[in-house]
Short mmCIF file of C-alpha atoms in Angstrom, two decimals:
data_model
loop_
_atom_site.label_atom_id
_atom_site.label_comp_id
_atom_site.label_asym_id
_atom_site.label_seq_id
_atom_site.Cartn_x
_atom_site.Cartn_y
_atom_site.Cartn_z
CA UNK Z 1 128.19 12.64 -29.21
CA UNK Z 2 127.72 14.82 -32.22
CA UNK Z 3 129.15 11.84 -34.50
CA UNK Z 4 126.56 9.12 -33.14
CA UNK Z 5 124.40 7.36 -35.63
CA UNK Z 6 120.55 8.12 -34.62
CA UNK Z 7 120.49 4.41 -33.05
CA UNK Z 8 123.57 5.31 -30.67
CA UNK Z 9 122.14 8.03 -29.40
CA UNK Z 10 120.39 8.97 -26.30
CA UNK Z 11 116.69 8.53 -26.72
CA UNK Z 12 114.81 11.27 -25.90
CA UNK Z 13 112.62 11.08 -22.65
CA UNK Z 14 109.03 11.88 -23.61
CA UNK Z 15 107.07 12.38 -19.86
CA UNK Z 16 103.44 11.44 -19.96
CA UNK Z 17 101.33 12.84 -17.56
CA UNK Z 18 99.47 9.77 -16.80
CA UNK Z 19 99.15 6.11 -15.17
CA UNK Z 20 100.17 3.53 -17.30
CA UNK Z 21 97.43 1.64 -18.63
CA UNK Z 22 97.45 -2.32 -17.71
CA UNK Z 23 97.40 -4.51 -18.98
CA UNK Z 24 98.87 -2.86 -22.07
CA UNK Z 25 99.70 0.65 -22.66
CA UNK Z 26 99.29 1.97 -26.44
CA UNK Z 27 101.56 5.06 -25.79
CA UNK Z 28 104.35 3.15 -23.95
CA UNK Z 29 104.41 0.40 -27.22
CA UNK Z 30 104.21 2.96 -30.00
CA UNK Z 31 106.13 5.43 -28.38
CA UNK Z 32 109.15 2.82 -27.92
CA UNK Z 33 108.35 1.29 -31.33
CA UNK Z 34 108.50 5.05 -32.73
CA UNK Z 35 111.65 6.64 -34.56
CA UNK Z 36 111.40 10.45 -35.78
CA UNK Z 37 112.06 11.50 -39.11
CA UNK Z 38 115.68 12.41 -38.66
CA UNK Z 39 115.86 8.46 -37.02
CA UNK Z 40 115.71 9.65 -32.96
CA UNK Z 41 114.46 6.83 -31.16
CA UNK Z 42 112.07 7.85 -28.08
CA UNK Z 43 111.64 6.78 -24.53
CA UNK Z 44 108.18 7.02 -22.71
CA UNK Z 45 108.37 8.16 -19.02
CA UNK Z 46 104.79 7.68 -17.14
CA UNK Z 47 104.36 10.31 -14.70
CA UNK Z 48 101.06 9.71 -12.95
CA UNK Z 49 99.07 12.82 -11.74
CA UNK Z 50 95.84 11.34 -11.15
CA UNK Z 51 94.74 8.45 -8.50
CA UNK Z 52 92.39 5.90 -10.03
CA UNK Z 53 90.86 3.41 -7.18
CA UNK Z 54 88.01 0.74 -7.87
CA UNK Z 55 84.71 1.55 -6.92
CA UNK Z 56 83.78 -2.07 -4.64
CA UNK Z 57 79.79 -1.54 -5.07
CA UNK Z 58 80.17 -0.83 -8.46
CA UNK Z 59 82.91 -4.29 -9.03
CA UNK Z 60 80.61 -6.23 -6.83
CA UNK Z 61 77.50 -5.14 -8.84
CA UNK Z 62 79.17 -5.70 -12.33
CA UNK Z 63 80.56 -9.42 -10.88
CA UNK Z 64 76.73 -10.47 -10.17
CA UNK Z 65 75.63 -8.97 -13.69
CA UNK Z 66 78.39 -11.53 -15.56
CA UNK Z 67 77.81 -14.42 -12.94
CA UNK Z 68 74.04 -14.01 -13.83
CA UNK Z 69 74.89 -13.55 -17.27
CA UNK Z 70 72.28 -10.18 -17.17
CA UNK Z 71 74.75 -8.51 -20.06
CA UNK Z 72 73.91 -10.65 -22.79
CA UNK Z 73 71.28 -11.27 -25.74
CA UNK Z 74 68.86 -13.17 -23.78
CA UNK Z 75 65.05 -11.69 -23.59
CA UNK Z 76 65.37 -11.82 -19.61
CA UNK Z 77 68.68 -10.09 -19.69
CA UNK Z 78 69.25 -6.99 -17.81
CA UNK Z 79 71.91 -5.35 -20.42
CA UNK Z 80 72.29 -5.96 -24.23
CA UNK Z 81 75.98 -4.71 -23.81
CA UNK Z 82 78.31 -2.43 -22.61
CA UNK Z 83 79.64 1.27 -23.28
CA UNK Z 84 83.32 1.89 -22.60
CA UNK Z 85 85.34 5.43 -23.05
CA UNK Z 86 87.95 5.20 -20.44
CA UNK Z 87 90.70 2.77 -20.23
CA UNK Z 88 90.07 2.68 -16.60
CA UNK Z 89 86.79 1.67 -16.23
CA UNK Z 90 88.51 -1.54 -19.20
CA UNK Z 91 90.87 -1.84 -16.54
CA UNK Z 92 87.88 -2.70 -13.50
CA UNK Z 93 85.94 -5.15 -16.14
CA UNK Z 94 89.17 -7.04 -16.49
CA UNK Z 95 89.43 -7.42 -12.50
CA UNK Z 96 85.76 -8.07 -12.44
CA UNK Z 97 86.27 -10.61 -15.34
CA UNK Z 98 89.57 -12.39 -13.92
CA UNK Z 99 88.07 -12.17 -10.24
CA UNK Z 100 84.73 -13.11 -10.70
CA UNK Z 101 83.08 -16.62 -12.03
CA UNK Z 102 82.19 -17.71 -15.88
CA UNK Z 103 82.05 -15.20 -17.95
CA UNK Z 104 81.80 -17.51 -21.04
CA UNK Z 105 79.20 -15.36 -22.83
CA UNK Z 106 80.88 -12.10 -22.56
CA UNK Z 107 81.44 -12.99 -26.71
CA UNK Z 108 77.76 -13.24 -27.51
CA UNK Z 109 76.73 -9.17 -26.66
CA UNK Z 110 78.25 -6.14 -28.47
CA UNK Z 111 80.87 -3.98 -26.76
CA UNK Z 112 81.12 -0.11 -27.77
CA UNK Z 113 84.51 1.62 -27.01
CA UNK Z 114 84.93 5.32 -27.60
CA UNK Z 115 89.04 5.13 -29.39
CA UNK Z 116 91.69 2.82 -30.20
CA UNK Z 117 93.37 2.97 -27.16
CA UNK Z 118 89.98 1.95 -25.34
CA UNK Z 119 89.55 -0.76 -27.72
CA UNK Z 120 92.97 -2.28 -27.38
CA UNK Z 121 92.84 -2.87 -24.00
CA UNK Z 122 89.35 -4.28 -24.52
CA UNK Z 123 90.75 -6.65 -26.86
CA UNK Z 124 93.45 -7.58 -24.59
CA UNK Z 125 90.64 -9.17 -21.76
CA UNK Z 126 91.65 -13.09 -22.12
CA UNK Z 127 88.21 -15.18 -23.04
CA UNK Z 128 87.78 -17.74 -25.31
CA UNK Z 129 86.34 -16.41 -27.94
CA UNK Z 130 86.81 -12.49 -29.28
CA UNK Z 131 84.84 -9.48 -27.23
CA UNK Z 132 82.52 -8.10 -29.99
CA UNK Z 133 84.09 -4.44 -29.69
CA UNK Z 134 83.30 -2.08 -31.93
CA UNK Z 135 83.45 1.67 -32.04
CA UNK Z 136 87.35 2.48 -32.80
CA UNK Z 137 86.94 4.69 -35.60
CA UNK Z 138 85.01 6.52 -33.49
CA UNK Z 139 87.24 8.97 -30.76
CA UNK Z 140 84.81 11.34 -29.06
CA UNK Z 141 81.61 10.33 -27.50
CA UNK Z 142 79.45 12.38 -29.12
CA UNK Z 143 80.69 10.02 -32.15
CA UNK Z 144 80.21 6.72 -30.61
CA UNK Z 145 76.76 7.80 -29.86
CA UNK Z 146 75.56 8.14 -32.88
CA UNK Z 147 77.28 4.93 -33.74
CA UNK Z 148 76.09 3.54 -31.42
CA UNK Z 149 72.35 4.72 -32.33
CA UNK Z 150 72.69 2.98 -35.90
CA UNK Z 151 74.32 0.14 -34.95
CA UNK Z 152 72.76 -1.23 -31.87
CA UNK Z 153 69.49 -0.23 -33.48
CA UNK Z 154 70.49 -2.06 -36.63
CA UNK Z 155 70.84 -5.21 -33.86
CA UNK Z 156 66.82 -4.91 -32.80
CA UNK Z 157 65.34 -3.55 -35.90
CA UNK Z 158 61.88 -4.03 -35.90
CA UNK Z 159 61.88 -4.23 -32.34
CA UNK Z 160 59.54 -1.22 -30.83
CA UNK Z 161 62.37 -1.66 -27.51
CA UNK Z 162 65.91 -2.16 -27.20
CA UNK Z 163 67.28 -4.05 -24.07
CA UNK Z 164 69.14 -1.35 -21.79
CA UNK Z 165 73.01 -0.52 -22.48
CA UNK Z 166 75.58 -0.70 -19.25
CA UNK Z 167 77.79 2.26 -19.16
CA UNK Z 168 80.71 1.47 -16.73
CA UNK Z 169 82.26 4.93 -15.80
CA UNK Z 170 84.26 7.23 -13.48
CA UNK Z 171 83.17 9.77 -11.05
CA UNK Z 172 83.89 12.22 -13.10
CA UNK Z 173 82.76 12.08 -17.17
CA UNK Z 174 80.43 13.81 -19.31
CA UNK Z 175 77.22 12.73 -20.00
CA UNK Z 176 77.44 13.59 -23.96
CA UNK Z 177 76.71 9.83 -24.68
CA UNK Z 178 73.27 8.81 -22.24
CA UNK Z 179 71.88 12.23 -23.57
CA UNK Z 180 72.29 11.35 -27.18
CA UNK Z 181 71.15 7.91 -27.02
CA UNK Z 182 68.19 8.93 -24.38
CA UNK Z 183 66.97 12.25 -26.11
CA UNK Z 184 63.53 12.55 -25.95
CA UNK Z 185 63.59 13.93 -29.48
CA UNK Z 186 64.31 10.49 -31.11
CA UNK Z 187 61.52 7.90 -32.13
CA UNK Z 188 60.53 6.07 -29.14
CA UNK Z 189 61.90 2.69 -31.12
CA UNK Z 190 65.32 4.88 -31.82
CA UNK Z 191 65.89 5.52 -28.16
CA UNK Z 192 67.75 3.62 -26.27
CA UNK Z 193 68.15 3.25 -22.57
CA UNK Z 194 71.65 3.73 -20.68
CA UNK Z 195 72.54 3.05 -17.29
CA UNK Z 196 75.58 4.71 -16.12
CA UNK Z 197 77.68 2.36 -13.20
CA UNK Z 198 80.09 4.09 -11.20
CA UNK Z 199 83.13 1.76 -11.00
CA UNK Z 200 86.35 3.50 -10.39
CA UNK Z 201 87.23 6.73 -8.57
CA UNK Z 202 89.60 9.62 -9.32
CA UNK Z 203 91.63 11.26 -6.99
CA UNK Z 204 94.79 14.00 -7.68
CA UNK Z 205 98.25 12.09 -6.99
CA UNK Z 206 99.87 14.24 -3.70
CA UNK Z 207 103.18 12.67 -4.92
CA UNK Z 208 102.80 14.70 -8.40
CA UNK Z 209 105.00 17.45 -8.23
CA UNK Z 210 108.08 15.61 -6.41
CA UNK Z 211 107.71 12.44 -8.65
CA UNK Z 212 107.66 15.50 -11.53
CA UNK Z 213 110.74 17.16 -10.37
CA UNK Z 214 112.36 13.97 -10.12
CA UNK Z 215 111.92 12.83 -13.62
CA UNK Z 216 112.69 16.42 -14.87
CA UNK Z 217 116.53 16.10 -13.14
CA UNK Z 218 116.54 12.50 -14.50
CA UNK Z 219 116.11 13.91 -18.01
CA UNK Z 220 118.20 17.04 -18.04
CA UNK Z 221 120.77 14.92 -17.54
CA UNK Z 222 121.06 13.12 -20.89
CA UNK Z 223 122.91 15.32 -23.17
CA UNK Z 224 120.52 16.77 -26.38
CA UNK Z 225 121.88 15.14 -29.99
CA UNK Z 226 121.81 17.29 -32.01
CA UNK Z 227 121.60 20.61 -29.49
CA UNK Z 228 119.08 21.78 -31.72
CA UNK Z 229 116.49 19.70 -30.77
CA UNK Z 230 114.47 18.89 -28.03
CA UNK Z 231 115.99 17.12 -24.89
CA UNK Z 232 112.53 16.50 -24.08
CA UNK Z 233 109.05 16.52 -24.08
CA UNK Z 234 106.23 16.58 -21.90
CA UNK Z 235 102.57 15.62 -22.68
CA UNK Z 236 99.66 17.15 -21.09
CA UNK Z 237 96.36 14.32 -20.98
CA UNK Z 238 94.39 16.49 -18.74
CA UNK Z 239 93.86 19.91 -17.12
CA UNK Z 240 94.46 18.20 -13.56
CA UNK Z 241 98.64 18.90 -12.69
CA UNK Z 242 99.20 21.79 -15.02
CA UNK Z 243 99.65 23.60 -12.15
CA UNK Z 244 102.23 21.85 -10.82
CA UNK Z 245 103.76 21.05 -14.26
CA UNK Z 246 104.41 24.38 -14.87
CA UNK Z 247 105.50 24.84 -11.80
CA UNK Z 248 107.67 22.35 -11.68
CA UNK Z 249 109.20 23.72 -14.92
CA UNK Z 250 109.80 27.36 -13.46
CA UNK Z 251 107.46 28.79 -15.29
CA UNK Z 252 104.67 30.62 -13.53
CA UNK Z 253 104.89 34.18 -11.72
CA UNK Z 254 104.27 35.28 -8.19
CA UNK Z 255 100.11 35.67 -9.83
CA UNK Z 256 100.31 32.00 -11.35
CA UNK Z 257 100.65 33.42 -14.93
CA UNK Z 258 103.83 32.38 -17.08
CA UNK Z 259 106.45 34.52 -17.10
CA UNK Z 260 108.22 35.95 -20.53
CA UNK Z 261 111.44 34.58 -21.24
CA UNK Z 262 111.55 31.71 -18.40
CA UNK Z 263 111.41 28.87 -21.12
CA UNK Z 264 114.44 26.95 -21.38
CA UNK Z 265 114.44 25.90 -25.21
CA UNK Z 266 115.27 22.16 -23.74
CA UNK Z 267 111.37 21.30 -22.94
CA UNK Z 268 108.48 21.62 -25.03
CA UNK Z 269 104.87 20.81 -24.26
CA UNK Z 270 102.48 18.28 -26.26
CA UNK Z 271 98.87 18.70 -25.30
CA UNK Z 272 96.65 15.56 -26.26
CA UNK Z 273 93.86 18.01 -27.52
CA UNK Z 274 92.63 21.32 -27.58
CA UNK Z 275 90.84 21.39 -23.85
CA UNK Z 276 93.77 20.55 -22.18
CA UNK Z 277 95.23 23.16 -24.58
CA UNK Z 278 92.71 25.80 -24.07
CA UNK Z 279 92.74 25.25 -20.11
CA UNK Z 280 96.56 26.15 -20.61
CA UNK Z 281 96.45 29.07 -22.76
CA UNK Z 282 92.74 30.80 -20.59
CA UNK Z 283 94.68 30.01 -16.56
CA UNK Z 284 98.44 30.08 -17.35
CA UNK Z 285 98.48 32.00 -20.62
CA UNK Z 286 100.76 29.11 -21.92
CA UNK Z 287 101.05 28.35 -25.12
CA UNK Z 288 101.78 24.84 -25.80
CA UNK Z 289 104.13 23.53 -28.82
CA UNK Z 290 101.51 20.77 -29.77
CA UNK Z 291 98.29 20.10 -29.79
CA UNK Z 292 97.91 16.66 -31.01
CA UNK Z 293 95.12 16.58 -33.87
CA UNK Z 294 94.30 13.44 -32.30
CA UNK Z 295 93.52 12.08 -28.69
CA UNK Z 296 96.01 9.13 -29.84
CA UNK Z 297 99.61 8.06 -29.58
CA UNK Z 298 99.37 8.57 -33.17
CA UNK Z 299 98.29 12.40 -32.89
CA UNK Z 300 101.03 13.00 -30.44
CA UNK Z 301 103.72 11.24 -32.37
CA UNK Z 302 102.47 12.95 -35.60
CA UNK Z 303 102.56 16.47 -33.64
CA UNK Z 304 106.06 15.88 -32.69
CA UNK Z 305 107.00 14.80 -35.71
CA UNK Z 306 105.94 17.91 -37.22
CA UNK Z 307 107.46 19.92 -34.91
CA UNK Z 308 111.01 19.24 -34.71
CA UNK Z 309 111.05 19.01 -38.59
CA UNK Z 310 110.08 22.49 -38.39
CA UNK Z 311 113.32 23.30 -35.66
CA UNK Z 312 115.67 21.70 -38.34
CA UNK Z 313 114.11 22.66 -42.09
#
């Protein structure tokens, strides 16, 4: 195995701790796409910890806004557009899109997504003409807000009003991007009004640790090229399953603390930013490998990257 070339050898399984996004999946492409710098090749593993379930009154309220066309740039409209930051709540517009009636205007009003991953999938909604989506470059919400404040009011300048925005969310989410665009502190003709929809719900997977395990035996099973190196990794979107992650890697004490010198030297642990990281290190006194500088498949393969050049240089 030693004498492989880099394409004859094993990839090397890289578990993310997440459902795989539909219709498209940014980490599973660039992650498969991906080669290291000594030529490994990689192989995503989704792992979901979290259940994601549409919210019906939410769909069936969002279905009646497009059928009514009350998301658009008409002066009787509801909505002037839409706020995205999750790929879930892209993935309930798409089912409200494909299941409901025309939706042949969904072009004409400007879409705001918080990242790149948000705005792929966005991009990926079949309609006849391109979704205005804007808001890549942005990656946190606190960003997108204040995008969000020059461009939209770019849109209606001159106007003392701006039509409402539609913020489809989760139950859970932070409410960094309604309290930016709503302060009270702005000029009354800054300010603009957000509605928050509730149109998916999160629940914890009860399959977690098992389906963790599972994948865990699956991947200590492919022999490590060069030994050196990582067999495999294991990437942390969330605080939800650490627990169990850990766990399920023998890690944690009798008190739920890691215990010195139970690390294997075969699994290492990517973190997709610092609160995820910082939940770690503050309940489990764990100290991830990575912390990806950015909430991206990028960050994480950049992290990585740096990493295992470090093991070898």
């Amino acid at each position: 195995m030693e004498g492989l070339s880099a394409e004859e050898q094993p990839p090397v399984p890289v578990l993310l701790l997440k459902t795989q996004s539909a219709p498209g999946d940014s980490y599973h492409d660039q992650l498969t796409a991906a080669r290291l710098p000594n030529g490994r090749r990689l192989a995503p593993i989704f792992v979901p910890v979290m259940l994601h379930q549409f919210d019906d009154a939410g769909l069936t309220l969002l279905r009646g806004l497009l059928r009514d066309q009350k998301i658009s740039r008409h002066p009787d409209a509801a909505y002037g557009g839409l706020i995205f930051t999750s790929q879930r709540a892209v993935e309930a517009f798409t089912h409200a899109v494909n299941t409901g009636q025309s939706s042949s205007h969904l072009a004409d009003f400007p879409i705001y997504s918080v990242g790149p991953a948000t705005t792929r999938a966005l991009r990926a909604v079949r309609q006849d003409s391109l979704l205005q989506v804007s808001g890549e470059h942005t990656g946190t919400g606190e960003a997108l807000a204040h995008y969000i404040l020059d461009d939209y009011g770019a849109r209606y300048a001159g106007c003392p009003t701006k039509p409402p925005l539609l913020f489809l969310v989760g139950e859970q989410r932070r409410d960094i991007i309604p309290r930016t665009l709503m302060d009270p502190v702005l000029a009354a003709d800054r300010r603009i009004e957000v509605t928050e929809r509730v149109i998916y719900g999160t629940g914890v997977m009860e399959s977690f640790p098992a389906d963790f395990g599972r994948r865990l035996e699956e991947a200590a099973a492919i022999p490590r090229v060069p030994s050196v190196l990582p067999s495999r990794w294991v990437v942390v979107f969330s605080p939800t399953g650490c627990d169990s992650m850990l766990r399920g890697l023998g890690l944690l004490d009798e008190a739920g603390k890691v215990a010195p010198g139970r690390r294997d030297g075969t699994t290492f642990i990517a973190t997709i930013g610092p609160t995820t990281r910082d939940f770690l290190i503050d309940t489990f006194g764990f100290h991830p490998d990575v912390c990806a500088a950015k909430p991206s498949p990028e960050g994480v393969l950049e992290g990585i990257a740096e990493f295992e050049a470090q093991l070898i240089s």
